[in-house]
XYZ file of C-alpha atoms in Angstrom:
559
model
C 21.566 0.118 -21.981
C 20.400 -3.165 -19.994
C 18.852 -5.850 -20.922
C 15.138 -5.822 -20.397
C 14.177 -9.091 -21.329
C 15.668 -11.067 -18.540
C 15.507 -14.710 -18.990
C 12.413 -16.462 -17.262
C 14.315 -19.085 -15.549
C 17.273 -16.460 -14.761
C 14.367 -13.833 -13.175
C 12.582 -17.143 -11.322
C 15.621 -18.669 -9.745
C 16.702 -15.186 -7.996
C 13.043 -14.961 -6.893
C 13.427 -18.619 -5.399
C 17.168 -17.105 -3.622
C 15.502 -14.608 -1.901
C 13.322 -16.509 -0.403
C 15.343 -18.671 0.681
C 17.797 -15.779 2.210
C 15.094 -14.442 3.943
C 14.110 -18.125 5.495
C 17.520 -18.709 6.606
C 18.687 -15.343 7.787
C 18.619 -14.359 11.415
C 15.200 -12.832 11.179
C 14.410 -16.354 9.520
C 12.811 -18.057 12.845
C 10.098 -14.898 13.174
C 9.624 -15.208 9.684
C 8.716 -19.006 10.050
C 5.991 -18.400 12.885
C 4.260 -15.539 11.137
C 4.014 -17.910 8.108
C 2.955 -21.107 10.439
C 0.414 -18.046 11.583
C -0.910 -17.254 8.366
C -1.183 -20.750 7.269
C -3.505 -21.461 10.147
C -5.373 -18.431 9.901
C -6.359 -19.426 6.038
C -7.046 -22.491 6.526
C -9.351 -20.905 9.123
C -10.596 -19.062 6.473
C -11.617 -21.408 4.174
C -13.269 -23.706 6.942
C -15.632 -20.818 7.556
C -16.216 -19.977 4.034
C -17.720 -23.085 3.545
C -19.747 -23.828 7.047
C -21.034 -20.476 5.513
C -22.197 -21.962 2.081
C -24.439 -24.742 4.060
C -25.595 -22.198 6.582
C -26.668 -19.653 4.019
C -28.638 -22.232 1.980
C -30.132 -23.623 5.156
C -31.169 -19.852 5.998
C -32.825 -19.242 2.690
C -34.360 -22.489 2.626
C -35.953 -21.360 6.002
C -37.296 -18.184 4.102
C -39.017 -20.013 1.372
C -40.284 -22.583 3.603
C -41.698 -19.664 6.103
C -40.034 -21.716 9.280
C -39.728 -18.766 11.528
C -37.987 -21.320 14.401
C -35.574 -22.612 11.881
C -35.172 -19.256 10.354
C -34.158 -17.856 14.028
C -31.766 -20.723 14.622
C -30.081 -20.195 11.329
C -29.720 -16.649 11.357
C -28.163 -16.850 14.926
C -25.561 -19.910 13.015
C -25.174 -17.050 10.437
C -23.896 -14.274 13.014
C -21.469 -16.342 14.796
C -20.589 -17.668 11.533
C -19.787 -13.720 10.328
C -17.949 -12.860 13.376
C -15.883 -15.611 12.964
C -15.096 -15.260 9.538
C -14.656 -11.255 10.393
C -12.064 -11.920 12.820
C -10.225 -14.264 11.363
C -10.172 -12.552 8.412
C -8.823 -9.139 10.247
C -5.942 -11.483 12.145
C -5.044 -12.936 8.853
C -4.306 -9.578 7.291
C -2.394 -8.146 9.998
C 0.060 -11.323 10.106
C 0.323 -11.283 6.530
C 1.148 -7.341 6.701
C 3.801 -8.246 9.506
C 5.654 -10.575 7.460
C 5.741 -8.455 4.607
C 7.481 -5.304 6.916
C 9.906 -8.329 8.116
C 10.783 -9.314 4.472
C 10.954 -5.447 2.971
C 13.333 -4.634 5.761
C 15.461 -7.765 5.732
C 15.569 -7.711 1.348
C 16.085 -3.636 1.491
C 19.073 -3.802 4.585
C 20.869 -6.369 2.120
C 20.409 -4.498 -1.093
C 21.975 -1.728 0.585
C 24.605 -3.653 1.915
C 25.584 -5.094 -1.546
C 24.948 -1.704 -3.046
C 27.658 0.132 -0.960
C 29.899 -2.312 -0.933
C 33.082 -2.630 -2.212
C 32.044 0.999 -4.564
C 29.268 -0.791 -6.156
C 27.443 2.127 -6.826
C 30.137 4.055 -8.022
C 30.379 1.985 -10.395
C 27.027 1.759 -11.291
C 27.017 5.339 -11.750
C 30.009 5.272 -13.495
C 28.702 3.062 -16.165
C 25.333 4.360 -16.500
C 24.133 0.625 -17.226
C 21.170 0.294 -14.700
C 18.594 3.200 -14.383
C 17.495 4.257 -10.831
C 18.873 1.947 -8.590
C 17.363 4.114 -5.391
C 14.276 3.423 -6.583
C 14.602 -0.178 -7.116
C 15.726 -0.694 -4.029
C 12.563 1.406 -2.371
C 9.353 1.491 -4.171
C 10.341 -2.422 -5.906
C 11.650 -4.091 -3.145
C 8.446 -2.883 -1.375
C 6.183 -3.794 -3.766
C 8.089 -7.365 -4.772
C 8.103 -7.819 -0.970
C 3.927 -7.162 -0.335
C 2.730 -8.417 -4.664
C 4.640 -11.472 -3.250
C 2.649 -12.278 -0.307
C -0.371 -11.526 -1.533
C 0.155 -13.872 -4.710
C 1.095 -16.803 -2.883
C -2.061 -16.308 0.122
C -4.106 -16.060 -3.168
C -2.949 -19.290 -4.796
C -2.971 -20.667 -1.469
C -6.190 -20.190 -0.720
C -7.240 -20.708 -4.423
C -6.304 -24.434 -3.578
C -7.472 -24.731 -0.631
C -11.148 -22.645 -1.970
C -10.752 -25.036 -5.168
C -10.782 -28.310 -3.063
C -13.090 -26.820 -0.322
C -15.841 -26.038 -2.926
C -15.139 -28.265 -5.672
C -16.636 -31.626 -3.653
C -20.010 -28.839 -2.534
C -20.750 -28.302 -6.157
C -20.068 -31.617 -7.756
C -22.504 -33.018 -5.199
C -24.928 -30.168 -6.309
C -24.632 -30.448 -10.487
C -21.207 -31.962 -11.563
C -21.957 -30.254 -15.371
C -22.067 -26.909 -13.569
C -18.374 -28.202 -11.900
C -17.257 -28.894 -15.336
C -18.206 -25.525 -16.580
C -16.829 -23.707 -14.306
C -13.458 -25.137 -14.953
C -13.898 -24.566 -18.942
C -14.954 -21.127 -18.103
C -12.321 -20.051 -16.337
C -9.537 -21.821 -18.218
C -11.131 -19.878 -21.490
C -11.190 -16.934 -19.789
C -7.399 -16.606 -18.318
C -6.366 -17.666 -21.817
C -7.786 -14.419 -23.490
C -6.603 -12.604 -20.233
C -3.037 -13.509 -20.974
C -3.412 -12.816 -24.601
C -4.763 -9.339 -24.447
C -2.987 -8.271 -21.449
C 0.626 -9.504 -22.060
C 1.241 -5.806 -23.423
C 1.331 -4.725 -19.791
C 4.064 -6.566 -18.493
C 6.843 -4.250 -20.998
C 4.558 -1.052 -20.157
C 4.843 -1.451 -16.825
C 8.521 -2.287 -16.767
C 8.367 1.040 -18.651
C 6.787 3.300 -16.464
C 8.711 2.761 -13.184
C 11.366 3.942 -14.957
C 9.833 6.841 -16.543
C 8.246 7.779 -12.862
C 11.870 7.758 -11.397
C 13.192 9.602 -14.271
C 10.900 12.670 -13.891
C 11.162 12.627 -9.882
C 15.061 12.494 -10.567
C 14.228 15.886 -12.519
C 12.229 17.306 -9.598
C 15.407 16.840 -7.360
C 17.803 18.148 -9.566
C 16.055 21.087 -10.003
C 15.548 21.413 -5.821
C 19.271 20.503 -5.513
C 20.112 23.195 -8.207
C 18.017 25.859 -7.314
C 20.557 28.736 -7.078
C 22.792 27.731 -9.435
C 19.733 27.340 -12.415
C 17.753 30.713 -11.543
C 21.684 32.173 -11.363
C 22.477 31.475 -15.195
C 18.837 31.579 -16.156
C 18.497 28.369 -17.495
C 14.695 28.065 -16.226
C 13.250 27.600 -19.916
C 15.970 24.365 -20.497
C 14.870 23.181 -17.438
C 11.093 23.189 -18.005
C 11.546 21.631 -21.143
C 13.442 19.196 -19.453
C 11.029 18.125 -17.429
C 7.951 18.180 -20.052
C 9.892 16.120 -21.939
C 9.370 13.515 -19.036
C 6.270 14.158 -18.359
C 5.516 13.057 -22.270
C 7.292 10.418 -22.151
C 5.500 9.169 -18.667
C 2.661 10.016 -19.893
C 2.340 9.214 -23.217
C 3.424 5.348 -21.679
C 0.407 5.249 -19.191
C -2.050 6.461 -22.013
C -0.792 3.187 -23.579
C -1.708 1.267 -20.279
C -5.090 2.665 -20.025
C -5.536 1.452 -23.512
C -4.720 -2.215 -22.658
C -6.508 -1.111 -19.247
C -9.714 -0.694 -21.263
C -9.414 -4.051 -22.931
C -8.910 -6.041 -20.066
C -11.709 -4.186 -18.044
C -14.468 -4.959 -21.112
C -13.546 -8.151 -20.954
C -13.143 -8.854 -16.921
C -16.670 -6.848 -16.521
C -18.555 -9.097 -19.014
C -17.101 -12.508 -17.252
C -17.629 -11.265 -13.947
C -21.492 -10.235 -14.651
C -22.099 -13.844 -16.422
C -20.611 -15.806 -13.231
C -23.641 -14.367 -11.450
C -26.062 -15.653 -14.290
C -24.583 -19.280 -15.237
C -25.377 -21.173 -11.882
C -28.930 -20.160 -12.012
C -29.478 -20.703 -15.806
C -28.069 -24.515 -14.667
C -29.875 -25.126 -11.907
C -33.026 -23.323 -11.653
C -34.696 -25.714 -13.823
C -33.776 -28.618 -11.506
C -35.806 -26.563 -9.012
C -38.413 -25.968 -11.695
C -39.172 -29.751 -11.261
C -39.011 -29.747 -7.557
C -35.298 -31.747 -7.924
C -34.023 -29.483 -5.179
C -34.821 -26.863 -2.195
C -34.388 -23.267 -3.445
C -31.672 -22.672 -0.869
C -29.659 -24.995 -3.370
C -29.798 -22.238 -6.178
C -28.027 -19.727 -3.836
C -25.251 -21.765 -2.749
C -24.566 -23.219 -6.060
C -24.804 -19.726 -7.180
C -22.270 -19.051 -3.921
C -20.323 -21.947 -4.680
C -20.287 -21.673 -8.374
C -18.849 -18.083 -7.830
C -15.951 -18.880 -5.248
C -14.595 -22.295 -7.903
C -14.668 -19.754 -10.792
C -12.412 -17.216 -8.822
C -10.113 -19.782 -7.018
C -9.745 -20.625 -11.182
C -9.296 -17.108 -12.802
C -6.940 -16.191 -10.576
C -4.908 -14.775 -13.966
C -7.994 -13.076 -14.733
C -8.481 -11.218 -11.418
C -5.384 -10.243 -10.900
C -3.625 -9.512 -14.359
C -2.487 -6.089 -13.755
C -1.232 -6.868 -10.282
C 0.647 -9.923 -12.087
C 1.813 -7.569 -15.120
C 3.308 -4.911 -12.669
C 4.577 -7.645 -10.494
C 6.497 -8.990 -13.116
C 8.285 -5.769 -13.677
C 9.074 -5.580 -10.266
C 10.855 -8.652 -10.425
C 12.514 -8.427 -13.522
C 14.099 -5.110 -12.290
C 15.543 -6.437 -9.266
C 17.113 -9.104 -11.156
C 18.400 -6.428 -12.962
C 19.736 -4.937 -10.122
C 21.847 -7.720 -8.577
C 23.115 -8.072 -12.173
C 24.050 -5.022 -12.692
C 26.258 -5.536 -9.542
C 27.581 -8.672 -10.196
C 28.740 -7.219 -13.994
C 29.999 -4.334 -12.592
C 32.121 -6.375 -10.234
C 33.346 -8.445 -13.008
C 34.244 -5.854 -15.281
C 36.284 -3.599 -12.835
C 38.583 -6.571 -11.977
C 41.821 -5.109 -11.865
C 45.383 -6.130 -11.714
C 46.247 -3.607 -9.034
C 46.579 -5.364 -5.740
C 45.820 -3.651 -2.646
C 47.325 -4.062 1.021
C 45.671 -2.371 3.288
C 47.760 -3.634 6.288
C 50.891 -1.812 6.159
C 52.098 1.179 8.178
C 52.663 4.375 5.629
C 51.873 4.368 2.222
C 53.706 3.512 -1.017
C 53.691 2.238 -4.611
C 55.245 -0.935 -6.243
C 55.812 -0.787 -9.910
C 52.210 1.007 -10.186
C 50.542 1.863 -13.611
C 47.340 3.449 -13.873
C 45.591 3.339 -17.381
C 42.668 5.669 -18.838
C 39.207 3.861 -18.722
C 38.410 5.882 -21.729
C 40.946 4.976 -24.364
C 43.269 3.219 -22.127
C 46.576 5.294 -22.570
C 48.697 5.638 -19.568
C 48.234 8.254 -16.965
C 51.715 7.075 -15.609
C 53.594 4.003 -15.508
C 55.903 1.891 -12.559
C 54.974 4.199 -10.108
C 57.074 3.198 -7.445
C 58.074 5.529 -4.095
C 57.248 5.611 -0.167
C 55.548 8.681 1.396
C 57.937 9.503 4.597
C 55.954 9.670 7.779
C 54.829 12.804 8.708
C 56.226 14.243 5.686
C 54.001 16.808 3.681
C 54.358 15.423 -0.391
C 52.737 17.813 -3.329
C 51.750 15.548 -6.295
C 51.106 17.687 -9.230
C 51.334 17.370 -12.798
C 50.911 18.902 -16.405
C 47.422 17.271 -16.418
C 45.243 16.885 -13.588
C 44.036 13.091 -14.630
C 47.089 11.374 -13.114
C 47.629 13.256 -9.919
C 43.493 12.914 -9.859
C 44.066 8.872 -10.552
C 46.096 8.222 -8.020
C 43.975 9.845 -5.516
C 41.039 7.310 -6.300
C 43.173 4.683 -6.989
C 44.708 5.264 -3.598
C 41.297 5.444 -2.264
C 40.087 1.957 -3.944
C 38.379 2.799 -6.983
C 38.835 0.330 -9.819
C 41.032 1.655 -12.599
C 42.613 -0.427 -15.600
C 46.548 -0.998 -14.652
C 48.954 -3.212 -12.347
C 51.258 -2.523 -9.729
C 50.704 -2.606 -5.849
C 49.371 0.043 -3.241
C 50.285 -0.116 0.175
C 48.640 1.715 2.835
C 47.007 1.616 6.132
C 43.688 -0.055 7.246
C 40.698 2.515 6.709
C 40.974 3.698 10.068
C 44.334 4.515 9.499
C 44.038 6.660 6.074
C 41.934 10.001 5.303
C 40.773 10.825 1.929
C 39.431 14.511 2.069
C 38.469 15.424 -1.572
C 37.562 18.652 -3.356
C 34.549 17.929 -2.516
C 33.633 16.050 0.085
C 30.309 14.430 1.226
C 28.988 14.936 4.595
C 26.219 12.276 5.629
C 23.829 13.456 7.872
C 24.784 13.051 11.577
C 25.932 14.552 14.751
C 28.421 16.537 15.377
C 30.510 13.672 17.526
C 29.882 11.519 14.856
C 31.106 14.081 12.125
C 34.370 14.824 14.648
C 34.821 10.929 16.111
C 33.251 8.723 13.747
C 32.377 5.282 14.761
C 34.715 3.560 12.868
C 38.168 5.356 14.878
C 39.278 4.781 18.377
C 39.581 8.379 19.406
C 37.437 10.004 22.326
C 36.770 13.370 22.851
C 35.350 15.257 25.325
C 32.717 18.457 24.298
C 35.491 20.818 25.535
C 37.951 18.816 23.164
C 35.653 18.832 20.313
C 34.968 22.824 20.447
C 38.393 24.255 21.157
C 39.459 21.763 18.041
C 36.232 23.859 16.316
C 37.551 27.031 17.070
C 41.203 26.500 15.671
C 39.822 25.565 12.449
C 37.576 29.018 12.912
C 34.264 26.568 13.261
C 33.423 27.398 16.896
C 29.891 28.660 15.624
C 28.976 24.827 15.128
C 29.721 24.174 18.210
C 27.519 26.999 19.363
C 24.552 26.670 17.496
C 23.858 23.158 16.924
C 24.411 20.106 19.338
C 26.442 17.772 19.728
C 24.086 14.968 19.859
C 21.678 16.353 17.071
C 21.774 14.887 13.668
C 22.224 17.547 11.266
C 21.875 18.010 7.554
C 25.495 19.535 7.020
C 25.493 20.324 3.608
C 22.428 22.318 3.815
C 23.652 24.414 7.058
C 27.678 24.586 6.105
C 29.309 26.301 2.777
C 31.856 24.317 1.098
C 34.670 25.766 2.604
C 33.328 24.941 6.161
C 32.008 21.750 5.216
C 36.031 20.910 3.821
C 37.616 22.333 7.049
C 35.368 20.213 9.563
C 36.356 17.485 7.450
C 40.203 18.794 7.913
C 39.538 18.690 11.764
C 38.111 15.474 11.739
C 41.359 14.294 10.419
C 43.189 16.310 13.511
C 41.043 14.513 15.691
C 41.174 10.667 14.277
C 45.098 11.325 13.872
C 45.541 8.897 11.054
C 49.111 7.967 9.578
C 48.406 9.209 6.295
C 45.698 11.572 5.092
C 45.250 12.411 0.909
C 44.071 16.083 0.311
C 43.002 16.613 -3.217
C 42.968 20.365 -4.446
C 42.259 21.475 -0.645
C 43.765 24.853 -1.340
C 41.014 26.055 -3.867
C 38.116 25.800 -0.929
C 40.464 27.053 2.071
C 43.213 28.805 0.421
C 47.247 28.538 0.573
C 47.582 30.071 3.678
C 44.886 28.034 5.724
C 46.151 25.151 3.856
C 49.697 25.289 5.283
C 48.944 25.928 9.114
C 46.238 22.716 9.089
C 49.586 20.697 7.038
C 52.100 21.451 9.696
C 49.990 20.559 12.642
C 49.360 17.246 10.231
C 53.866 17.196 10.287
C 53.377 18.018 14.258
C 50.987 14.700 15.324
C 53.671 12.719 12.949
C 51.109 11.974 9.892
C 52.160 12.070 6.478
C 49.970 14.557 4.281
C 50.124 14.335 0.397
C 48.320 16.957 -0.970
C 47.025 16.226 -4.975
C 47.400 20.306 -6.213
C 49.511 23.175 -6.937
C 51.688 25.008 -4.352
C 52.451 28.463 -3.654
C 55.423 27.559 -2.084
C 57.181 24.510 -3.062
C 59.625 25.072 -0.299
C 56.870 24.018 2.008
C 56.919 20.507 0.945
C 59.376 17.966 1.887
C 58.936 16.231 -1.939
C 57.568 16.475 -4.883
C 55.982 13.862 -6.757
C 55.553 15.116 -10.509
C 53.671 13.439 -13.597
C 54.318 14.681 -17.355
C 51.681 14.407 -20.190
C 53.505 11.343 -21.602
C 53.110 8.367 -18.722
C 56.543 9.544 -16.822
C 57.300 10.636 -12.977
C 59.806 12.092 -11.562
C 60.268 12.190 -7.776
C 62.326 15.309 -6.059
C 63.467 15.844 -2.481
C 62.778 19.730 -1.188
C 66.114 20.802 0.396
């Protein structure tokens, strides 16, 4: 379960990091003009909104006086004035849009880095600590990225509005000044008070959002196999139990909603009434023109938001606060899952071949041993069957083989990536061409189209080559079965001609006799083939590498 209540000055400092990443990364120099850009444009801004203030009392003045000249002068002040302010205003938003994109696609590009990583999110799937990391690292870093940007332009130009405006109404009433300080500073107080609710709700119902989309897909993804063994009913209880749970947690919200909105309304209607019921007497006595009343009243208005800033924008702040809290969750969740997976098993990924040193690969769960001091060399292009009573250790040394963290000590060495194949049971095919799928980026081998289509056709594929192209990206686990999707990964292998390549279980998707013509062209190109399984044949092998229930191996050369 993970910890909600991340420390203040834990959740501040990471906020403070990536913003400073984002300054000093390569898009850092872009990032600094668009900010240089907004900074001018707001300060624009703010030098408008108060040539306004003076114009619009001189305008109404010119109304009550009945000076049609003056009247026509200030009304043509008023339009430029407008257009000004209009397109300044428009300029401002689209920079401050800009920068936001820049910062949501620099933040998101890392957080997927870090995420796939070194098997970061397997592990975070394997330990079921941090909810929804997919949507963290969409809908949150998007909304950190623009809540961010519009906080800090709105305490920006809160200062700027509060030192603009707060010299215009001291020299108008400087008891009308000091109320609109108390007011406000009253008024965020309660804010805080009856809205701090929201901040744990909120937190709340991102989660509950992504946990009854996450329903929606699985039932999508599972289509067939749920209307198969008619387990609709389950499944639409499933997903009305999230849809309580979502939305029994924003009837909650709408509650606190309905607090903070009687509240907000009331102190919004009185800033409209508290200038006048200042200053209209002054104008009672003849004290000041009536084009005062209306930029006090303007004035009055623009200090008193510049101050409630808390009160304005609570629920933005509340949700915002969520946001951030859960992507401090998310590097933490990382950074613990790195820590905790720390193994003793060192591997060398810069040999030829592959072997074991003195290898010993415990059970996560209770941590007995799957087997202990492991310790042989797979021939080259030999073809070894590693089988067992149980199916955890042959299974365990597949991922360990492969990288993923499991309790023990000992050594692996194999080849560099480009140099080793792991094909499970089931494998994953990413969306992509067909070259890419054949010759991914990552080897050095080139084939032609002629190549890559007579290497189709001997693995009985050649209608992929047919019927979609090479250079179109392709959604291959929608448009293959299994047992094609585990035989272009099988030619892949052909074509990369690595020195070792893992199969694990290949037989139950392509059967024994498949299996055995795709293993001795593996023994032809000189790459050693260990297939995790059971064998028709053992005679087919050139060794045996067998586990027993109680932690011990025993290696045996096929005559």
């Amino acid at each position: 379960m993970e910890n909600r209540q991340a420390p203040l000055r834990v959740t501040g400092s990471r906020f403070l990091r990536s913003v400073r990443l984002f300054i000093s990364s390569d898009v850092g120099g872009r990032a600094k003009l668009l900010i240089a850009c907004l900074v001018a444009l707001l300060f624009g801004i703010n030098v408008l909104n108060v040539l306004n203030s003076f114009v619009g009392r001189n305008f109404m003045t010119a109304i009550a006086d009945r000076q049609i000249s003056e009247f026509s002068r200030q009304a043509v002040f008023y339009l430029t004035v407008f257009i000004g302010s209009t397109v300044v205003s428009v300029y401002a938003s689209f920079t401050e849009e800009r920068l936001a994109l820049l910062w949501r696609d620099f933040l998101t590009g890392r957080a997927i880095n870090l995420y796939l990583t070194d098997g970061a999110f397997y592990r975070l799937d394997l330990s079921g600590e941090l909810s929804h990391p997919d949507q963290r690292m969409s809908e949150d870093i998007r909304a950190f990225t623009v809540t961010t940007l519009s906080f800090l332009i709105m305490i920006f130009n809160s200062g700027l509005t509060i030192l603009s405006f707060s010299g215009v109404l001291l020299s108008i009433s400087p008891v009308l000044f000091a109320v609109a300080f108390l007011y406000a500073a009253c008024g965020s107080l309660l804010a805080v008070r009856l809205g701090r609710p929201l901040i744990k709700l909120n937190y709340d119902q991102l989660d509950k959002e992504a946990s009854f989309r996450a329903g929606l897909i699985q039932v999508r993804e599972n289509a067939e196999r749920i209307t198969l063994s008619g387990n609709e009913r389950q499944m639409n209880s499933f997903l009305a139990s999230r849809l309580d749970d979502l939305v029994s947690n924003f009837r909650a919200m709408t509650s606190v909603n309905r607090n903070i909105g009687f509240f907000t309304t009331g102190y919004n209607w009185l800033i409209q009434l508290i200038p006048a019921l200042i200053i209209a007497p002054a104008f009672f006595r003849g004290d000041i023109e009536f084009g005062v009343i209306t930029q006090s009243a303007a004035a009055f208005a623009m200090l008193v938001g510049a101050f409630s800033l808390i009160i304005n924008q609570f629920k933005s702040i509340s949700n915002f606060a969520a946001v951030v809290t859960r992507l401090s969750m998310l590097q933490e969740a990382i950074e613990n899952s790195e820590r905790r997976t720390k193994s003793q098993i060192e591997i060398d990924d810069n040999r030829d071949g592959l072997a074991y040193e003195r290898l010993t690969l415990l059970s996560e769960r209770d941590g007995s041993p799957f087997f202990r001091e492991l310790t042989v060399a797979i021939p080259p292009g030999s073809r070894v069957l590693v089988t067992g009573q149980s199916e955890n250790p042959p299974n365990a040394l597949f991922g360990a083989t492969a990288g993923l963290a499991y309790p023990g000590s000992g050594r692996i060495f194999r080849p560099a990536i480009e140099g080793i194949r792991f094909i499970p049971q089931q494998p994953y095919l990413p969306p992509s061409t067909l070259q890419q799928i054949i010759v991914p980026p990552a080897t050095s081998a080139a084939l032609s189209d002629e190549e890559i289509a007579a290497l189709l056709a001997e693995f009985g594929l050649e209608h992929i080559s047919t019927n979609q192209g090479g250079q179109q990206e392709i959604e291959w686990l929608t448009v293959l079965t299994p047992r094609e999707q585990q035989l272009l990964m099988l030619a892949s292998a052909c074509a990369a001609k690595p020195q070792v390549v893992l199969l694990e279980r290949t037989e139950v998707t392509v059967g024994w006799d498949q299996l055995c013509r795709i293993m001795t062209r593996f023994s032809e190109d000189r790459i050693a083939c260990v297939h995790i399984g059971n064998a028709a044949q053992i005679s087919f092998y050139h060794a045996i590498l067998q586990f027993a229930d109680d932690g011990t191996w025993r290696w045996q050369d096929v005559a």
